[in-house]
Amino acid sequence: MKITKAVIPAAGFGTRFLPATKAVPKEMLPIVDKPTIQYIVEEAVASGITDLLIITSRGKDAIVNHFDKAAELEAVLERDGKEELLRLARGVSDKINVHFARQKEQKGLGHAVLCAKSFAGGEPFAVMLGDDVVVNDEKPCLKQLTEQYEKLGASVLGVQRVGMKNVNKYGILDCERENGRLYKMRGMVEKPSVDKAPSDIAALGRYVLTPAIFDCLEKTEKGAGGEIQLTDAIVKLMETEPVYAYDFEGTRYDIGSKQGFLAATVDFALKREDLRDEFAEFLKRTAANL
Ligand code: G1P
């Protein structure tokens, strides 16, 4: 079965980017000139997703507006013959059906994913986290996972090694190599301390899950940080189904951290033909003075 549905949880407060996120959703902060969530949506489109559910909360209306048709703006750009700007304003909204659901209380990532139960409608689906932007110009990260799902018919998590010093920031896997980049999971711990971490292989914001995850989420109690954790529901899922992990190929930016956000901004600007040369000169001058 092909994966055509994806869920992007976007209900969090974004406290790490205050004061910017007081009135602007963190998902709308731009990397160069594109809101971060649009990079995720473009990855979904490039991976064959046709229906997307964005889980929002109070104060996130800018996300809803961003994926809506901006009729007045488009009319002005069309009248003035500004085709390139028109293309940018239209963005991806013509290429994918974007739906929204509100998470009324912020009870954690697991609780947000549970809001997608009726959207999934008993089908397997993808979860994409907005804090993880992954660049792979040949095969998008999510596409790599959906291909594995099609072969295995089982849930697959996108993972990479993060080094032991970073294990306390992620869902960390206990797993054994099946073949090549594929691992079979034995367990998973949310944000363990170094001494409790089973490995340094971390779930990095891309999941393909079978609908059985919803029963598991309904039974999941509050875990790390007092939140209902997707990680804990995945551990429950492993009791009844095999769950795999795939060490995806691509450069991943943790744009939920300021360092990661800055790194993405610099790298993405350097990839842009219209900005590269002048920006590279600026960087060289700046670096020479460090
Ligand atoms: C979430 C998940 C965690 C995962 C991480 C990836 O944590 O709970 O398992 O490793 O995303 O970015 P958060 O960063 O939302 O605290």
mmCIF file of C-alpha atoms and ligand atoms in Angstrom:
data_model
loop_
_atom_site.group_PDB
_atom_site.id
_atom_site.type_symbol
_atom_site.label_atom_id
_atom_site.label_comp_id
_atom_site.label_asym_id
_atom_site.label_seq_id
_atom_site.Cartn_x
_atom_site.Cartn_y
_atom_site.Cartn_z
ATOM 1 C CA MET A 1 0.000 0.000 0.000
ATOM 2 C CA LYS A 2 1.258 3.473 -0.912
ATOM 3 C CA ILE A 3 1.515 6.105 1.803
ATOM 4 C CA THR A 4 -0.477 9.161 0.730
ATOM 5 C CA LYS A 5 -1.335 10.770 4.068
ATOM 6 C CA ALA A 6 0.935 12.712 6.385
ATOM 7 C CA VAL A 7 0.536 14.546 9.673
ATOM 8 C CA ILE A 8 2.577 17.557 10.776
ATOM 9 C CA PRO A 9 2.171 18.372 14.474
ATOM 10 C CA ALA A 10 2.508 22.161 14.774
ATOM 11 C CA ALA A 11 0.773 22.924 18.051
ATOM 12 C CA GLY A 12 3.766 23.615 20.325
ATOM 13 C CA PHE A 13 4.472 27.007 21.878
ATOM 14 C CA GLY A 14 7.953 27.407 20.398
ATOM 15 C CA THR A 15 9.357 28.791 23.642
ATOM 16 C CA ARG A 16 12.937 28.286 22.456
ATOM 17 C CA PHE A 17 12.442 31.098 19.946
ATOM 18 C CA LEU A 18 10.829 33.693 22.191
ATOM 19 C CA PRO A 19 10.250 36.567 21.739
ATOM 20 C CA ALA A 20 9.917 35.850 17.962
ATOM 21 C CA THR A 21 7.276 33.206 18.647
ATOM 22 C CA LYS A 22 5.078 35.304 20.920
ATOM 23 C CA ALA A 23 2.829 36.331 18.022
ATOM 24 C CA VAL A 24 4.296 34.327 15.116
ATOM 25 C CA PRO A 25 4.117 30.502 15.072
ATOM 26 C CA LYS A 26 7.617 29.006 15.114
ATOM 27 C CA GLU A 27 6.675 27.038 11.978
ATOM 28 C CA MET A 28 6.368 30.359 10.131
ATOM 29 C CA LEU A 29 9.908 31.574 10.936
ATOM 30 C CA PRO A 30 11.643 31.731 7.562
ATOM 31 C CA ILE A 31 14.843 30.023 6.503
ATOM 32 C CA VAL A 32 16.030 32.626 3.958
ATOM 33 C CA ASP A 33 12.572 33.537 2.566
ATOM 34 C CA LYS A 34 10.417 30.450 3.065
ATOM 35 C CA PRO A 35 8.576 29.475 6.256
ATOM 36 C CA THR A 36 10.154 26.414 7.835
ATOM 37 C CA ILE A 37 6.925 24.414 7.578
ATOM 38 C CA GLN A 38 6.884 24.891 3.794
ATOM 39 C CA TYR A 39 10.160 22.948 3.482
ATOM 40 C CA ILE A 40 8.444 20.052 5.279
ATOM 41 C CA VAL A 41 5.337 20.297 3.097
ATOM 42 C CA GLU A 42 7.510 20.342 -0.051
ATOM 43 C CA GLU A 43 9.237 17.172 1.160
ATOM 44 C CA ALA A 44 5.797 15.593 1.652
ATOM 45 C CA VAL A 45 4.749 16.550 -1.911
ATOM 46 C CA ALA A 46 8.027 15.210 -3.344
ATOM 47 C CA SER A 47 7.446 11.950 -1.431
ATOM 48 C CA GLY A 48 4.026 11.287 -2.972
ATOM 49 C CA ILE A 49 1.835 12.600 -0.148
ATOM 50 C CA THR A 50 -1.503 13.892 -1.436
ATOM 51 C CA ASP A 51 -3.293 14.645 1.860
ATOM 52 C CA LEU A 52 -1.759 16.465 4.742
ATOM 53 C CA LEU A 53 -3.110 17.178 8.204
ATOM 54 C CA ILE A 54 -1.485 19.999 10.145
ATOM 55 C CA ILE A 55 -2.249 19.875 13.872
ATOM 56 C CA THR A 56 -2.427 23.439 15.124
ATOM 57 C CA SER A 57 -3.459 25.207 18.308
ATOM 58 C CA ARG A 58 -4.590 28.647 19.396
ATOM 59 C CA GLY A 59 -2.415 31.386 17.879
ATOM 60 C CA LYS A 60 -1.393 29.389 14.812
ATOM 61 C CA ASP A 61 -3.740 31.016 12.289
ATOM 62 C CA ALA A 62 -0.800 32.288 10.230
ATOM 63 C CA ILE A 63 -0.106 28.657 9.228
ATOM 64 C CA VAL A 64 -3.701 28.216 8.061
ATOM 65 C CA ASN A 65 -3.495 31.469 6.067
ATOM 66 C CA HIS A 66 -0.156 30.476 4.556
ATOM 67 C CA PHE A 67 -1.598 27.350 2.950
ATOM 68 C CA ASP A 68 -4.801 29.088 1.866
ATOM 69 C CA LYS A 69 -5.214 30.814 -1.482
ATOM 70 C CA ALA A 70 -4.260 34.495 -1.195
ATOM 71 C CA ALA A 71 -6.863 35.579 -3.776
ATOM 72 C CA GLU A 72 -6.333 39.371 -3.544
ATOM 73 C CA LEU A 73 -2.541 39.139 -3.633
ATOM 74 C CA GLU A 74 -2.687 36.717 -6.565
ATOM 75 C CA ALA A 75 -5.056 39.010 -8.472
ATOM 76 C CA VAL A 76 -2.676 41.980 -8.096
ATOM 77 C CA LEU A 77 0.378 39.934 -9.128
ATOM 78 C CA GLU A 78 -1.523 38.504 -12.096
ATOM 79 C CA ARG A 79 -2.686 41.982 -13.187
ATOM 80 C CA ASP A 80 0.906 43.269 -12.995
ATOM 81 C CA GLY A 81 2.282 40.258 -14.909
ATOM 82 C CA LYS A 82 4.566 39.256 -11.998
ATOM 83 C CA GLU A 83 4.652 35.564 -12.845
ATOM 84 C CA GLU A 84 7.562 34.499 -10.675
ATOM 85 C CA LEU A 85 6.093 36.217 -7.609
ATOM 86 C CA LEU A 86 2.739 34.644 -8.425
ATOM 87 C CA ARG A 87 4.362 31.206 -8.480
ATOM 88 C CA LEU A 88 5.977 31.892 -5.094
ATOM 89 C CA ALA A 89 2.714 33.198 -3.597
ATOM 90 C CA ARG A 90 0.868 30.104 -4.780
ATOM 91 C CA GLY A 91 3.503 27.896 -3.187
ATOM 92 C CA VAL A 92 2.490 24.281 -2.751
ATOM 93 C CA SER A 93 -1.187 24.771 -2.014
ATOM 94 C CA ASP A 94 -2.182 23.600 -5.517
ATOM 95 C CA LYS A 95 -0.167 20.388 -5.211
ATOM 96 C CA ILE A 96 -1.533 18.881 -1.995
ATOM 97 C CA ASN A 97 -4.766 18.896 0.028
ATOM 98 C CA VAL A 98 -3.984 20.544 3.333
ATOM 99 C CA HIS A 99 -6.358 19.885 6.252
ATOM 100 C CA PHE A 100 -6.181 21.292 9.758
ATOM 101 C CA ALA A 101 -7.127 20.009 13.202
ATOM 102 C CA ARG A 102 -6.823 21.832 16.498
ATOM 103 C CA GLN A 103 -5.152 20.278 19.495
ATOM 104 C CA LYS A 104 -7.088 21.910 22.300
ATOM 105 C CA GLU A 105 -4.622 21.090 25.060
ATOM 106 C CA GLN A 106 -0.889 20.668 24.665
ATOM 107 C CA LYS A 107 -0.386 17.221 26.148
ATOM 108 C CA GLY A 108 2.595 16.206 24.065
ATOM 109 C CA LEU A 109 3.564 14.802 20.671
ATOM 110 C CA GLY A 110 1.715 11.507 21.230
ATOM 111 C CA HIS A 111 -1.478 13.371 22.026
ATOM 112 C CA ALA A 112 -1.059 15.549 18.906
ATOM 113 C CA VAL A 113 -0.670 12.463 16.687
ATOM 114 C CA LEU A 114 -3.792 10.958 18.270
ATOM 115 C CA CYS A 115 -5.723 13.966 16.892
ATOM 116 C CA ALA A 116 -5.058 12.455 13.423
ATOM 117 C CA LYS A 117 -6.996 9.233 14.087
ATOM 118 C CA SER A 118 -10.038 9.980 11.932
ATOM 119 C CA PHE A 119 -7.855 11.609 9.230
ATOM 120 C CA ALA A 120 -5.816 8.396 8.944
ATOM 121 C CA GLY A 121 -9.077 6.458 8.559
ATOM 122 C CA GLY A 122 -7.477 3.095 9.299
ATOM 123 C CA GLU A 123 -4.624 3.594 6.796
ATOM 124 C CA PRO A 124 -0.878 3.778 7.439
ATOM 125 C CA PHE A 125 0.368 7.364 7.444
ATOM 126 C CA ALA A 126 3.471 9.489 7.908
ATOM 127 C CA VAL A 127 4.365 11.849 10.746
ATOM 128 C CA MET A 128 6.746 14.707 9.937
ATOM 129 C CA LEU A 129 8.094 16.972 12.663
ATOM 130 C CA GLY A 130 8.647 20.603 11.795
ATOM 131 C CA ASP A 131 11.837 20.932 13.849
ATOM 132 C CA ASP A 132 13.700 18.518 11.583
ATOM 133 C CA VAL A 133 14.475 19.759 8.081
ATOM 134 C CA VAL A 134 16.233 17.148 5.951
ATOM 135 C CA VAL A 135 17.937 17.900 2.659
ATOM 136 C CA ASN A 136 18.393 15.206 0.057
ATOM 137 C CA ASP A 137 18.054 16.486 -3.502
ATOM 138 C CA GLU A 138 17.898 12.983 -5.000
ATOM 139 C CA LYS A 139 15.436 11.197 -2.737
ATOM 140 C CA PRO A 140 13.577 13.026 0.038
ATOM 141 C CA CYS A 141 13.858 11.561 3.520
ATOM 142 C CA LEU A 142 10.175 10.628 3.722
ATOM 143 C CA LYS A 143 10.307 8.909 0.320
ATOM 144 C CA GLN A 144 13.138 6.717 1.621
ATOM 145 C CA LEU A 145 10.874 5.641 4.492
ATOM 146 C CA THR A 146 7.705 5.091 2.437
ATOM 147 C CA GLU A 147 9.722 2.829 0.099
ATOM 148 C CA GLN A 148 10.747 0.758 3.109
ATOM 149 C CA TYR A 149 7.131 0.641 4.287
ATOM 150 C CA GLU A 150 6.054 -0.654 0.872
ATOM 151 C CA LYS A 151 8.593 -3.487 1.141
ATOM 152 C CA LEU A 152 8.017 -4.380 4.792
ATOM 153 C CA GLY A 153 4.350 -3.522 5.443
ATOM 154 C CA ALA A 154 5.427 -2.385 8.909
ATOM 155 C CA SER A 155 6.084 0.899 10.718
ATOM 156 C CA VAL A 156 9.435 2.547 9.942
ATOM 157 C CA LEU A 157 11.170 5.361 11.828
ATOM 158 C CA GLY A 158 13.705 7.686 10.207
ATOM 159 C CA VAL A 159 16.900 7.626 12.265
ATOM 160 C CA GLN A 160 20.493 8.798 12.290
ATOM 161 C CA ARG A 161 23.320 8.556 14.803
ATOM 162 C CA VAL A 162 23.622 11.713 16.896
ATOM 163 C CA GLY A 163 26.644 10.938 19.144
ATOM 164 C CA MET A 164 26.324 10.005 22.827
ATOM 165 C CA LYS A 165 26.551 13.613 23.997
ATOM 166 C CA ASN A 166 23.222 14.371 22.286
ATOM 167 C CA VAL A 167 21.135 11.353 23.344
ATOM 168 C CA ASN A 168 19.233 13.336 26.000
ATOM 169 C CA LYS A 169 17.548 15.415 23.269
ATOM 170 C CA TYR A 170 15.920 12.578 21.318
ATOM 171 C CA GLY A 171 13.962 9.347 21.256
ATOM 172 C CA ILE A 172 16.823 6.794 21.320
ATOM 173 C CA LEU A 173 16.596 3.309 19.832
ATOM 174 C CA ASP A 174 17.510 -0.134 21.014
ATOM 175 C CA CYS A 175 17.813 -1.984 17.694
ATOM 176 C CA GLU A 176 19.781 -4.491 15.648
ATOM 177 C CA ARG A 177 20.875 -4.177 12.050
ATOM 178 C CA GLU A 178 18.644 -6.108 9.660
ATOM 179 C CA ASN A 179 20.565 -5.255 6.489
ATOM 180 C CA GLY A 180 22.236 -2.186 5.002
ATOM 181 C CA ARG A 181 20.545 0.892 6.438
ATOM 182 C CA LEU A 182 17.611 -1.014 7.919
ATOM 183 C CA TYR A 183 17.308 -1.874 11.626
ATOM 184 C CA LYS A 184 14.784 -3.974 13.508
ATOM 185 C CA MET A 185 13.706 -2.253 16.708
ATOM 186 C CA ARG A 186 13.767 -3.869 20.153
ATOM 187 C CA GLY A 187 12.971 -0.824 22.251
ATOM 188 C CA MET A 188 13.116 2.947 22.487
ATOM 189 C CA VAL A 189 13.610 5.493 25.272
ATOM 190 C CA GLU A 190 12.601 9.154 25.220
ATOM 191 C CA LYS A 191 15.452 11.535 26.031
ATOM 192 C CA PRO A 192 17.574 9.167 28.170
ATOM 193 C CA SER A 193 20.645 10.202 30.129
ATOM 194 C CA VAL A 194 23.933 8.916 28.629
ATOM 195 C CA ASP A 195 24.144 6.012 31.084
ATOM 196 C CA LYS A 196 20.609 4.833 30.236
ATOM 197 C CA ALA A 197 20.861 5.255 26.452
ATOM 198 C CA PRO A 198 20.795 1.929 24.550
ATOM 199 C CA SER A 199 22.647 3.518 21.578
ATOM 200 C CA ASP A 200 23.147 6.894 19.924
ATOM 201 C CA ILE A 201 20.650 6.104 17.148
ATOM 202 C CA ALA A 202 17.913 8.742 17.329
ATOM 203 C CA ALA A 203 14.450 9.143 15.835
ATOM 204 C CA LEU A 204 14.728 12.337 13.811
ATOM 205 C CA GLY A 205 11.275 13.585 13.016
ATOM 206 C CA ARG A 206 10.114 11.204 10.266
ATOM 207 C CA TYR A 207 7.856 8.225 10.952
ATOM 208 C CA VAL A 208 5.664 5.924 8.862
ATOM 209 C CA LEU A 209 3.192 4.278 11.207
ATOM 210 C CA THR A 210 0.489 1.659 10.913
ATOM 211 C CA PRO A 211 -2.951 2.681 12.237
ATOM 212 C CA ALA A 212 -2.462 0.310 15.203
ATOM 213 C CA ILE A 213 -0.477 3.184 16.743
ATOM 214 C CA PHE A 214 -3.768 4.901 17.676
ATOM 215 C CA ASP A 215 -4.824 2.089 20.068
ATOM 216 C CA CYS A 216 -1.367 2.294 21.604
ATOM 217 C CA LEU A 217 -1.591 6.101 21.939
ATOM 218 C CA GLU A 218 -4.963 5.814 23.633
ATOM 219 C CA LYS A 219 -3.377 3.544 26.254
ATOM 220 C CA THR A 220 -0.242 5.643 26.720
ATOM 221 C CA GLU A 221 0.111 7.496 30.012
ATOM 222 C CA LYS A 222 2.152 10.634 30.551
ATOM 223 C CA GLY A 223 5.881 9.919 30.215
ATOM 224 C CA ALA A 224 9.067 11.998 29.947
ATOM 225 C CA GLY A 225 8.439 15.687 30.688
ATOM 226 C CA GLY A 226 4.904 14.877 31.896
ATOM 227 C CA GLU A 227 3.762 14.521 28.256
ATOM 228 C CA ILE A 228 2.086 11.756 26.264
ATOM 229 C CA GLN A 229 5.035 10.583 24.217
ATOM 230 C CA LEU A 230 4.884 9.087 20.724
ATOM 231 C CA THR A 231 7.995 7.133 21.719
ATOM 232 C CA ASP A 232 6.094 5.291 24.491
ATOM 233 C CA ALA A 233 3.262 4.388 22.088
ATOM 234 C CA ILE A 234 5.811 3.025 19.577
ATOM 235 C CA VAL A 235 7.238 0.817 22.356
ATOM 236 C CA LYS A 236 3.701 -0.523 22.922
ATOM 237 C CA LEU A 237 3.249 -1.054 19.167
ATOM 238 C CA MET A 238 6.340 -3.291 19.182
ATOM 239 C CA GLU A 239 4.491 -5.731 21.466
ATOM 240 C CA THR A 240 2.105 -6.623 18.630
ATOM 241 C CA GLU A 241 3.899 -5.704 15.387
ATOM 242 C CA PRO A 242 7.470 -5.530 14.136
ATOM 243 C CA VAL A 243 8.772 -1.953 13.944
ATOM 244 C CA TYR A 244 11.775 -0.964 11.838
ATOM 245 C CA ALA A 245 14.136 1.978 11.652
ATOM 246 C CA TYR A 246 15.873 3.288 8.550
ATOM 247 C CA ASP A 247 19.110 5.253 8.682
ATOM 248 C CA PHE A 248 18.071 7.795 6.088
ATOM 249 C CA GLU A 249 20.468 9.559 3.734
ATOM 250 C CA GLY A 250 20.445 13.330 3.897
ATOM 251 C CA THR A 251 21.650 16.343 5.851
ATOM 252 C CA ARG A 252 19.392 17.030 8.775
ATOM 253 C CA TYR A 253 19.099 20.388 10.503
ATOM 254 C CA ASP A 254 17.651 20.687 14.001
ATOM 255 C CA ILE A 255 15.914 23.969 13.322
ATOM 256 C CA GLY A 256 14.237 23.781 16.741
ATOM 257 C CA SER A 257 17.625 24.913 18.107
ATOM 258 C CA LYS A 258 19.159 28.300 17.383
ATOM 259 C CA GLN A 259 22.446 26.762 16.205
ATOM 260 C CA GLY A 260 20.614 24.455 13.806
ATOM 261 C CA PHE A 261 18.448 27.294 12.554
ATOM 262 C CA LEU A 262 21.507 29.457 11.852
ATOM 263 C CA ALA A 263 23.315 26.566 10.124
ATOM 264 C CA ALA A 264 20.285 25.934 7.888
ATOM 265 C CA THR A 265 20.031 29.649 7.049
ATOM 266 C CA VAL A 266 23.680 29.815 5.957
ATOM 267 C CA ASP A 267 23.636 26.541 3.990
ATOM 268 C CA PHE A 268 20.334 27.295 2.264
ATOM 269 C CA ALA A 269 21.469 30.799 1.312
ATOM 270 C CA LEU A 270 24.674 29.348 -0.182
ATOM 271 C CA LYS A 271 22.577 27.008 -2.355
ATOM 272 C CA ARG A 272 20.636 29.892 -3.840
ATOM 273 C CA GLU A 273 21.982 31.130 -7.162
ATOM 274 C CA ASP A 274 20.591 34.629 -6.597
ATOM 275 C CA LEU A 275 22.333 34.997 -3.220
ATOM 276 C CA ARG A 276 25.348 32.696 -3.248
ATOM 277 C CA ASP A 277 28.193 34.802 -4.620
ATOM 278 C CA GLU A 278 27.620 37.952 -2.596
ATOM 279 C CA PHE A 279 26.785 36.022 0.571
ATOM 280 C CA ALA A 280 29.870 33.785 0.215
ATOM 281 C CA GLU A 281 32.058 36.896 -0.076
ATOM 282 C CA PHE A 282 30.462 38.284 3.076
ATOM 283 C CA LEU A 283 31.031 34.996 4.923
ATOM 284 C CA LYS A 284 34.672 34.867 3.868
ATOM 285 C CA ARG A 285 35.289 38.417 5.102
ATOM 286 C CA THR A 286 33.500 37.666 8.363
ATOM 287 C CA ALA A 287 35.314 34.360 8.912
ATOM 288 C CA ALA A 288 38.688 36.032 8.263
ATOM 289 C CA ASN A 289 38.018 38.347 11.216
ATOM 290 C CA LEU A 290 37.011 35.614 13.672
HETATM 291 C C1 G1P B 1 10.521 14.775 19.504
HETATM 292 C C2 G1P B 1 10.359 13.300 19.882
HETATM 293 C C3 G1P B 1 11.722 12.612 19.947
HETATM 294 C C4 G1P B 1 12.453 12.800 18.633
HETATM 295 C C5 G1P B 1 12.571 14.311 18.324
HETATM 296 C C6 G1P B 1 13.176 14.500 16.943
HETATM 297 O O1 G1P B 1 11.133 15.446 20.581
HETATM 298 O O2 G1P B 1 9.677 13.204 21.119
HETATM 299 O O3 G1P B 1 11.543 11.229 20.203
HETATM 300 O O4 G1P B 1 13.731 12.211 18.713
HETATM 301 O O5 G1P B 1 11.295 14.941 18.327
HETATM 302 O O6 G1P B 1 13.396 15.843 16.668
HETATM 303 P P1 G1P B 1 11.090 17.069 20.733
HETATM 304 O O7 G1P B 1 12.263 17.566 19.950
HETATM 305 O O8 G1P B 1 9.799 17.519 20.184
HETATM 306 O O9 G1P B 1 11.241 17.325 22.201
#
